[in-house]
Coordinates of C-alpha atoms in Angstrom, one line a residue:
M1 CA -64.7 -55.9 -36.3
K2 CA -64.5 -59.1 -38.4
T3 CA -63.1 -62.1 -36.7
Y4 CA -60.9 -64.6 -38.6
T5 CA -61.5 -68.2 -39.5
Y6 CA -58.8 -70.8 -40.4
Q7 CA -60.2 -73.5 -42.6
R8 CA -57.1 -73.9 -44.8
S9 CA -54.8 -73.9 -41.8
R10 CA -56.8 -76.8 -40.3
E11 CA -56.8 -78.8 -43.5
L12 CA -53.0 -78.4 -43.8
F13 CA -52.5 -79.4 -40.2
E14 CA -54.7 -82.6 -40.6
K15 CA -52.5 -83.6 -43.6
A16 CA -49.3 -82.6 -41.7
A17 CA -50.2 -84.7 -38.7
R18 CA -50.2 -87.8 -41.0
L19 CA -46.8 -87.0 -42.4
I20 CA -44.8 -85.2 -39.7
P21 CA -44.5 -86.1 -36.0
C22 CA -46.7 -83.6 -34.1
G23 CA -47.8 -82.1 -37.4
I24 CA -45.9 -78.9 -36.4
Y25 CA -43.1 -79.7 -33.9
G26 CA -41.2 -77.7 -31.4
H27 CA -42.0 -74.1 -30.4
F28 CA -44.1 -73.5 -33.5
S29 CA -46.5 -76.3 -32.5
P30 CA -50.2 -75.3 -32.1
A31 CA -50.1 -76.8 -28.6
P32 CA -49.4 -73.4 -26.8
L33 CA -51.9 -71.5 -29.0
I34 CA -55.0 -71.4 -26.7
P35 CA -57.9 -71.2 -27.6
P36 CA -56.6 -73.1 -30.7
D37 CA -59.6 -72.1 -32.9
H38 CA -58.5 -68.5 -32.6
Y39 CA -55.1 -69.0 -34.1
P40 CA -53.7 -69.7 -37.6
F41 CA -51.2 -72.6 -38.0
Y42 CA -49.6 -71.8 -41.3
A43 CA -48.4 -68.5 -42.8
E44 CA -48.4 -67.7 -46.5
K45 CA -46.4 -64.5 -46.8
A46 CA -45.1 -61.5 -44.9
A47 CA -43.9 -58.0 -45.3
G48 CA -42.7 -55.4 -42.7
S49 CA -44.4 -55.9 -39.4
R50 CA -47.2 -58.2 -40.7
F51 CA -47.8 -61.7 -42.0
T52 CA -50.7 -63.3 -43.9
D53 CA -51.9 -66.8 -43.2
V54 CA -52.9 -69.4 -45.7
D55 CA -56.6 -68.3 -45.3
G56 CA -55.7 -64.7 -46.4
N57 CA -55.9 -63.2 -42.8
E58 CA -53.4 -60.5 -42.1
F59 CA -51.8 -60.1 -38.6
I60 CA -49.7 -57.4 -36.9
D61 CA -47.0 -59.8 -35.7
Y62 CA -45.9 -59.5 -32.1
M63 CA -43.8 -62.7 -32.2
C64 CA -41.6 -61.6 -35.1
A65 CA -41.0 -65.3 -36.0
Y66 CA -40.1 -65.9 -32.3
G67 CA -37.5 -63.1 -32.5
P68 CA -35.5 -63.1 -35.7
M69 CA -37.6 -60.5 -37.5
V70 CA -35.9 -57.4 -36.1
L71 CA -36.0 -55.0 -39.1
G72 CA -39.3 -56.3 -40.6
Y73 CA -40.1 -59.2 -43.0
N74 CA -38.6 -59.0 -46.5
H75 CA -36.4 -56.1 -45.6
E76 CA -35.2 -54.8 -48.9
G77 CA -31.6 -54.0 -47.9
V78 CA -31.0 -57.3 -46.1
D79 CA -32.6 -59.3 -48.9
R80 CA -30.6 -57.5 -51.6
A81 CA -27.3 -58.2 -49.7
A82 CA -28.3 -61.9 -49.4
A83 CA -29.3 -62.1 -53.1
E84 CA -26.0 -60.5 -54.2
Q85 CA -24.0 -63.0 -52.1
L86 CA -26.2 -65.9 -53.5
R87 CA -25.2 -64.9 -57.0
K88 CA -21.5 -65.2 -56.0
G89 CA -22.0 -68.4 -54.0
N90 CA -23.5 -69.8 -50.8
C91 CA -22.2 -73.2 -49.7
L92 CA -18.8 -73.6 -51.4
S93 CA -15.8 -75.8 -50.8
A94 CA -14.1 -73.0 -48.9
P95 CA -15.4 -70.2 -46.7
S96 CA -16.3 -66.9 -48.4
P97 CA -14.6 -63.5 -47.6
V98 CA -17.9 -62.3 -46.0
M99 CA -17.2 -64.7 -43.1
V100 CA -14.1 -62.7 -42.2
E101 CA -15.9 -59.4 -42.8
L102 CA -18.7 -60.4 -40.5
A103 CA -16.3 -61.5 -37.8
E104 CA -14.7 -58.1 -38.0
K105 CA -18.1 -56.4 -37.8
L106 CA -19.1 -58.3 -34.7
V107 CA -15.7 -57.5 -33.1
D108 CA -16.2 -53.8 -33.9
T109 CA -19.9 -53.9 -32.7
V110 CA -19.9 -56.1 -29.6
A111 CA -17.9 -54.5 -26.8
I112 CA -16.3 -57.6 -25.3
A113 CA -15.7 -59.4 -28.6
D114 CA -12.1 -60.1 -29.8
W115 CA -13.2 -63.0 -32.0
A116 CA -16.4 -64.6 -33.5
Y117 CA -17.4 -68.1 -34.5
F118 CA -20.5 -68.9 -36.6
A119 CA -23.1 -71.7 -36.5
K120 CA -26.8 -71.9 -37.3
N121 CA -29.0 -72.1 -34.2
G122 CA -28.8 -70.6 -30.7
G123 CA -28.4 -74.1 -29.3
D124 CA -25.3 -74.7 -31.5
V125 CA -23.5 -71.8 -29.8
T126 CA -24.7 -72.4 -26.2
T127 CA -23.5 -75.9 -26.5
Y128 CA -20.2 -74.8 -28.0
A129 CA -19.8 -72.2 -25.2
T130 CA -20.0 -74.9 -22.5
M131 CA -17.4 -77.0 -24.4
V132 CA -15.1 -74.0 -24.6
A133 CA -15.6 -73.3 -20.9
R134 CA -14.7 -76.9 -20.0
K135 CA -11.7 -76.9 -22.2
A136 CA -10.5 -73.6 -20.7
T137 CA -10.9 -74.8 -17.1
G138 CA -10.5 -78.6 -17.3
R139 CA -13.6 -78.8 -15.1
N140 CA -17.0 -80.5 -15.6
K141 CA -19.9 -78.6 -14.1
I142 CA -22.0 -75.8 -15.6
I143 CA -24.3 -73.6 -13.5
L144 CA -27.6 -72.6 -15.1
I145 CA -30.7 -70.7 -13.8
K146 CA -33.8 -72.7 -12.9
G147 CA -36.4 -72.1 -15.6
G148 CA -33.9 -70.7 -18.1
Y149 CA -33.9 -71.9 -21.7
H150 CA -30.7 -72.5 -23.7
G151 CA -31.9 -74.7 -26.5
V152 CA -32.9 -78.3 -26.8
A153 CA -29.6 -80.2 -26.6
P154 CA -29.9 -83.0 -23.9
W155 CA -27.8 -81.0 -21.4
T156 CA -30.3 -78.1 -21.5
Q157 CA -33.3 -80.3 -20.7
G158 CA -34.2 -81.7 -17.3
Y159 CA -34.4 -85.4 -16.5
G160 CA -37.9 -86.6 -17.1
H161 CA -38.3 -84.9 -20.5
H162 CA -38.8 -87.5 -23.2
G163 CA -35.5 -88.8 -24.6
I164 CA -33.4 -87.4 -21.8
T165 CA -31.3 -89.6 -19.5
E166 CA -30.2 -88.8 -16.0
D167 CA -26.6 -88.7 -17.1
D168 CA -27.4 -85.9 -19.6
G169 CA -27.7 -83.5 -16.8
R170 CA -25.1 -85.0 -14.4
H171 CA -22.9 -82.0 -14.6
I172 CA -25.6 -79.3 -14.7
I173 CA -26.4 -77.4 -11.5
R174 CA -29.5 -75.2 -11.5
I175 CA -29.9 -72.3 -9.1
P176 CA -32.6 -69.6 -8.7
W177 CA -32.4 -66.3 -10.6
N178 CA -31.1 -63.3 -8.7
D179 CA -29.7 -65.5 -5.9
I180 CA -26.1 -64.8 -5.2
P181 CA -26.0 -66.9 -2.0
A182 CA -27.1 -69.9 -4.1
L183 CA -24.3 -69.3 -6.6
Q184 CA -21.8 -69.1 -3.8
A185 CA -23.2 -72.3 -2.3
A186 CA -22.9 -74.1 -5.7
I187 CA -19.3 -73.0 -5.9
D188 CA -18.5 -74.1 -2.4
Q189 CA -20.2 -77.5 -2.8
N190 CA -18.2 -78.2 -6.0
P191 CA -14.7 -76.9 -5.2
G192 CA -12.6 -76.6 -8.3
D193 CA -15.1 -78.2 -10.5
I194 CA -17.3 -75.3 -11.9
A195 CA -16.4 -74.7 -15.5
G196 CA -18.9 -72.1 -16.3
F197 CA -22.0 -70.0 -15.4
M198 CA -24.6 -69.4 -18.1
A199 CA -27.7 -67.2 -17.9
C200 CA -29.8 -64.9 -20.1
P201 CA -29.3 -61.1 -19.4
Y202 CA -32.6 -61.1 -17.6
H203 CA -34.9 -63.9 -16.6
H204 CA -37.6 -64.6 -19.3
P205 CA -39.0 -68.0 -18.7
T206 CA -42.4 -69.0 -20.2
F207 CA -45.8 -68.7 -18.4
V208 CA -44.4 -66.5 -15.6
D209 CA -43.5 -62.8 -15.1
N210 CA -40.1 -61.8 -16.5
V211 CA -37.6 -60.6 -13.9
M212 CA -34.8 -58.0 -14.3
P213 CA -31.5 -58.5 -12.5
A214 CA -31.4 -57.1 -9.0
D215 CA -29.1 -54.1 -8.4
G216 CA -25.6 -55.5 -8.4
Y217 CA -26.6 -59.0 -9.4
W218 CA -24.5 -59.3 -12.5
Q219 CA -21.6 -57.5 -10.9
N220 CA -21.6 -60.0 -8.1
V221 CA -21.8 -62.9 -10.6
E222 CA -18.8 -61.5 -12.5
R223 CA -16.9 -61.0 -9.2
L224 CA -17.5 -64.6 -8.1
C225 CA -16.6 -66.0 -11.6
R226 CA -13.4 -64.1 -11.7
Q227 CA -12.5 -65.1 -8.1
H228 CA -13.0 -68.8 -8.8
G229 CA -11.8 -69.0 -12.4
I230 CA -15.3 -69.7 -13.8
V231 CA -16.1 -68.8 -17.4
L232 CA -19.0 -66.3 -17.5
M233 CA -21.3 -67.0 -20.4
V234 CA -24.3 -64.9 -21.5
D235 CA -27.1 -66.5 -23.6
D236 CA -28.0 -63.4 -25.6
I237 CA -30.0 -65.4 -28.1
R238 CA -33.3 -63.8 -27.4
C239 CA -32.3 -60.3 -26.0
G240 CA -29.3 -59.8 -28.2
F241 CA -29.4 -56.6 -30.3
R242 CA -32.7 -55.7 -28.8
L243 CA -31.4 -54.1 -25.5
D244 CA -28.0 -52.8 -26.7
I245 CA -26.3 -53.3 -30.1
R246 CA -23.0 -53.7 -28.1
G247 CA -24.4 -56.8 -26.2
S248 CA -27.0 -56.9 -23.5
N249 CA -24.3 -57.1 -20.9
E250 CA -23.5 -53.5 -21.7
Y251 CA -27.1 -52.6 -20.8
F252 CA -26.6 -54.1 -17.4
G253 CA -23.0 -53.1 -16.9
F254 CA -20.8 -56.2 -16.7
K255 CA -18.2 -58.1 -18.8
P256 CA -18.7 -61.8 -19.7
D257 CA -16.1 -64.0 -21.3
L258 CA -18.5 -65.5 -24.0
I259 CA -21.7 -64.2 -25.5
C260 CA -24.1 -66.3 -27.6
F261 CA -26.1 -64.5 -30.3
C262 CA -28.7 -65.7 -32.8
K263 CA -32.2 -64.5 -33.4
A264 CA -31.8 -60.8 -34.4
I265 CA -28.4 -60.7 -36.0
A266 CA -29.5 -61.6 -39.6
N267 CA -33.2 -60.6 -39.8
G268 CA -34.4 -64.2 -40.3
Y269 CA -31.5 -65.7 -42.2
P270 CA -30.1 -68.8 -40.4
I271 CA -27.0 -67.9 -38.5
S272 CA -25.8 -67.8 -34.9
A273 CA -22.5 -66.6 -33.4
L274 CA -20.4 -67.1 -30.4
V275 CA -18.1 -64.2 -29.5
G276 CA -15.5 -64.1 -26.8
T277 CA -12.4 -62.5 -25.4
D278 CA -8.8 -63.0 -26.3
A279 CA -8.1 -64.8 -23.0
I280 CA -10.3 -67.8 -24.2
K281 CA -9.6 -67.7 -27.9
N282 CA -7.0 -70.5 -28.0
D283 CA -9.3 -72.8 -26.0
A284 CA -12.1 -72.1 -28.5
A285 CA -9.7 -73.0 -31.3
K286 CA -9.0 -76.4 -29.8
V287 CA -12.6 -77.5 -29.5
F288 CA -13.7 -79.4 -32.6
Y289 CA -17.1 -78.2 -33.6
T290 CA -18.8 -77.7 -37.0
G291 CA -21.8 -78.3 -39.2
S292 CA -22.7 -78.9 -42.8
Y293 CA -24.0 -75.4 -43.5
W294 CA -22.2 -73.3 -40.9
F295 CA -20.0 -71.6 -43.6
S296 CA -22.9 -70.7 -45.8
A297 CA -22.3 -67.1 -47.0
V298 CA -25.8 -65.8 -47.7
P299 CA -26.8 -65.6 -44.0
M300 CA -23.4 -63.9 -43.3
A301 CA -24.1 -61.2 -45.9
A302 CA -27.6 -60.8 -44.5
A303 CA -26.1 -60.4 -41.0
M304 CA -23.7 -57.7 -42.3
A305 CA -26.6 -55.8 -43.8
T306 CA -28.8 -56.3 -40.7
I307 CA -26.2 -54.9 -38.3
D308 CA -25.4 -51.9 -40.6
E309 CA -29.1 -51.1 -40.9
M310 CA -29.8 -51.5 -37.2
K311 CA -27.0 -49.0 -36.4
R312 CA -28.1 -46.6 -39.2
I313 CA -31.7 -46.3 -38.0
D314 CA -31.1 -46.9 -34.3
A315 CA -33.3 -49.9 -34.3
V316 CA -32.7 -50.5 -30.6
G317 CA -34.1 -47.1 -29.8
L318 CA -37.1 -47.5 -32.2
M319 CA -38.0 -50.9 -30.6
L320 CA -37.8 -49.4 -27.1
A321 CA -40.0 -46.4 -28.1
Y322 CA -42.6 -48.6 -29.8
G323 CA -42.6 -51.1 -26.9
E324 CA -43.1 -48.4 -24.3
K325 CA -46.1 -47.0 -26.3
L326 CA -47.5 -50.5 -26.8
R327 CA -47.1 -51.3 -23.1
D328 CA -48.7 -48.0 -21.9
G329 CA -51.5 -48.2 -24.4
L330 CA -52.5 -51.8 -23.6
I331 CA -52.4 -51.2 -19.8
A332 CA -54.6 -48.1 -20.2
T333 CA -57.0 -50.0 -22.5
A334 CA -57.2 -52.9 -20.0
K335 CA -57.9 -50.4 -17.1
R336 CA -60.8 -48.8 -19.0
H337 CA -62.4 -52.3 -19.1
G338 CA -61.7 -53.0 -15.4
F339 CA -58.8 -55.4 -16.0
D340 CA -55.2 -55.2 -14.5
L341 CA -52.7 -55.9 -17.2
K342 CA -49.2 -56.6 -15.8
V343 CA -46.2 -56.1 -18.2
T344 CA -42.8 -57.3 -17.3
G345 CA -39.4 -57.6 -19.1
H346 CA -37.9 -55.1 -21.5
P347 CA -40.4 -53.1 -23.6
S348 CA -38.9 -54.5 -26.8
M349 CA -39.6 -58.1 -25.5
P350 CA -42.5 -57.7 -23.1
Y351 CA -44.3 -60.4 -21.2
L352 CA -47.9 -59.7 -20.4
R353 CA -50.4 -61.2 -18.0
I354 CA -53.9 -60.2 -16.9
T355 CA -53.6 -60.5 -13.1
D356 CA -57.4 -60.8 -12.5
D357 CA -57.2 -64.5 -13.2
P358 CA -54.0 -66.4 -11.9
S359 CA -55.0 -69.4 -14.0
L360 CA -54.1 -67.4 -17.1
M361 CA -57.3 -68.6 -18.8
L362 CA -58.7 -65.1 -19.0
H363 CA -55.4 -63.9 -20.5
Q364 CA -55.5 -66.7 -23.0
K365 CA -59.0 -65.8 -24.0
W366 CA -58.0 -62.1 -24.5
C367 CA -54.9 -63.0 -26.6
G368 CA -57.0 -65.3 -28.7
E369 CA -59.7 -62.6 -29.2
C370 CA -56.9 -60.2 -30.3
T371 CA -55.4 -62.7 -32.7
R372 CA -58.7 -63.5 -34.4
R373 CA -59.0 -59.8 -35.0
G374 CA -55.5 -59.3 -36.5
A375 CA -53.0 -58.7 -33.6
F376 CA -51.0 -61.9 -33.2
F377 CA -50.6 -62.2 -29.4
T378 CA -49.4 -65.4 -27.7
S379 CA -50.2 -65.9 -24.0
H380 CA -47.3 -67.9 -22.6
H381 CA -44.2 -66.4 -24.1
N382 CA -42.6 -63.0 -24.1
W383 CA -43.5 -61.0 -27.2
F384 CA -41.1 -59.3 -29.7
V385 CA -41.5 -55.9 -31.4
S386 CA -39.4 -54.8 -34.3
S387 CA -38.2 -51.6 -35.9
A388 CA -40.8 -52.2 -38.6
H389 CA -43.8 -51.7 -36.3
T390 CA -45.5 -48.4 -37.2
A391 CA -47.8 -45.8 -35.6
E392 CA -50.6 -47.3 -37.7
D393 CA -49.8 -50.8 -36.3
L394 CA -50.0 -49.3 -32.8
A395 CA -53.3 -47.6 -33.3
L396 CA -54.9 -50.7 -34.9
T397 CA -53.5 -52.9 -32.1
L398 CA -55.0 -50.8 -29.4
Q399 CA -58.4 -50.8 -31.3
I400 CA -58.2 -54.6 -31.5
A401 CA -57.3 -54.9 -27.8
D402 CA -60.2 -52.6 -26.8
E403 CA -62.7 -54.8 -28.7
A404 CA -61.1 -58.0 -27.4
F405 CA -61.4 -56.8 -23.8
E406 CA -65.1 -56.1 -24.5
A407 CA -65.5 -59.6 -26.0
V408 CA -64.0 -61.4 -23.0
K409 CA -66.1 -59.3 -20.6
K410 CA -69.2 -60.5 -22.3
Q411 CA -68.0 -64.1 -22.1
S412 CA -67.3 -64.0 -18.3

């Protein structure tokens, strides 16, 4: 099987590094792509489940643009809805009717939602949620899970990260995942001052195995929040619409006060949403929060089309079925070569790790060998599958994985 080279990507990156801090910043940075000579840095185009880089190499994409691509790149129905709205108008001097229509659709779709509020990024709505919780309770402190990710606002990052002061995290308390005694202790140690608890539906940090909630975990969290008047917030940015179209909380059987959505709700068009219950609606209305493009109508039209299409084709079920076949096929392929591949997390957002080398270097080599053969695998982050992945993608992925295992065996 031919292995890829990336001359044009490297030339672009060298130019970018002179013009842009880090060349490529944030989570799209080449830094986590190890070995770096096995990965492309720039994409030229995409369609369905695949993208093509600037060197003409095609990849079956298992990052899905870090989550937003849920129906496939350049989805005809979503793009048509966006184009029709663009002809009417996008950023106008007043909101478009589609904003009200989308709010109604989210209220009809997400089980706990009585209202919806729109922004651009996941971090916009996680920050807004904490402000609403503080307004609703008149309290200061927010409880988060150690290793959890809720964006890049200063309150989400720990002291010691560049540009972060100790005061930025003064009212943040971090406790371990699945640890109800730790939650109880945090409440007891800060009587009457816990405004909110925020966590993802299940624990999916980087570099380590993902962990599902223990039996009764979320129900006990909900019980303690209700008992102590704490606003329960779910960061459904990554899992949202991949576990359950009604909200991931329904998958795990509990009722939060606020849910943050972003990645999957508009198939790549920039929009995020905070939804909540009636009990907290007036508090949300009193928090001043906005942005220059938060009323843009094109992403709202795309979100309408995305949600309708996800329901029509049962996208959640398709992603689950594909993810299960991918998981089982990769584990079996690894076993044939004498490797133990551990897969954690939900099948539509799996995290993989070859356990034969706890340093992750063996796993990094295998992901790199797969990528340079056309299956875009990253080694440190959970993957994403979409409803656009096909049986042909699966067969080729397993063929690539098989050859990549053979390659790393020869290197070791």
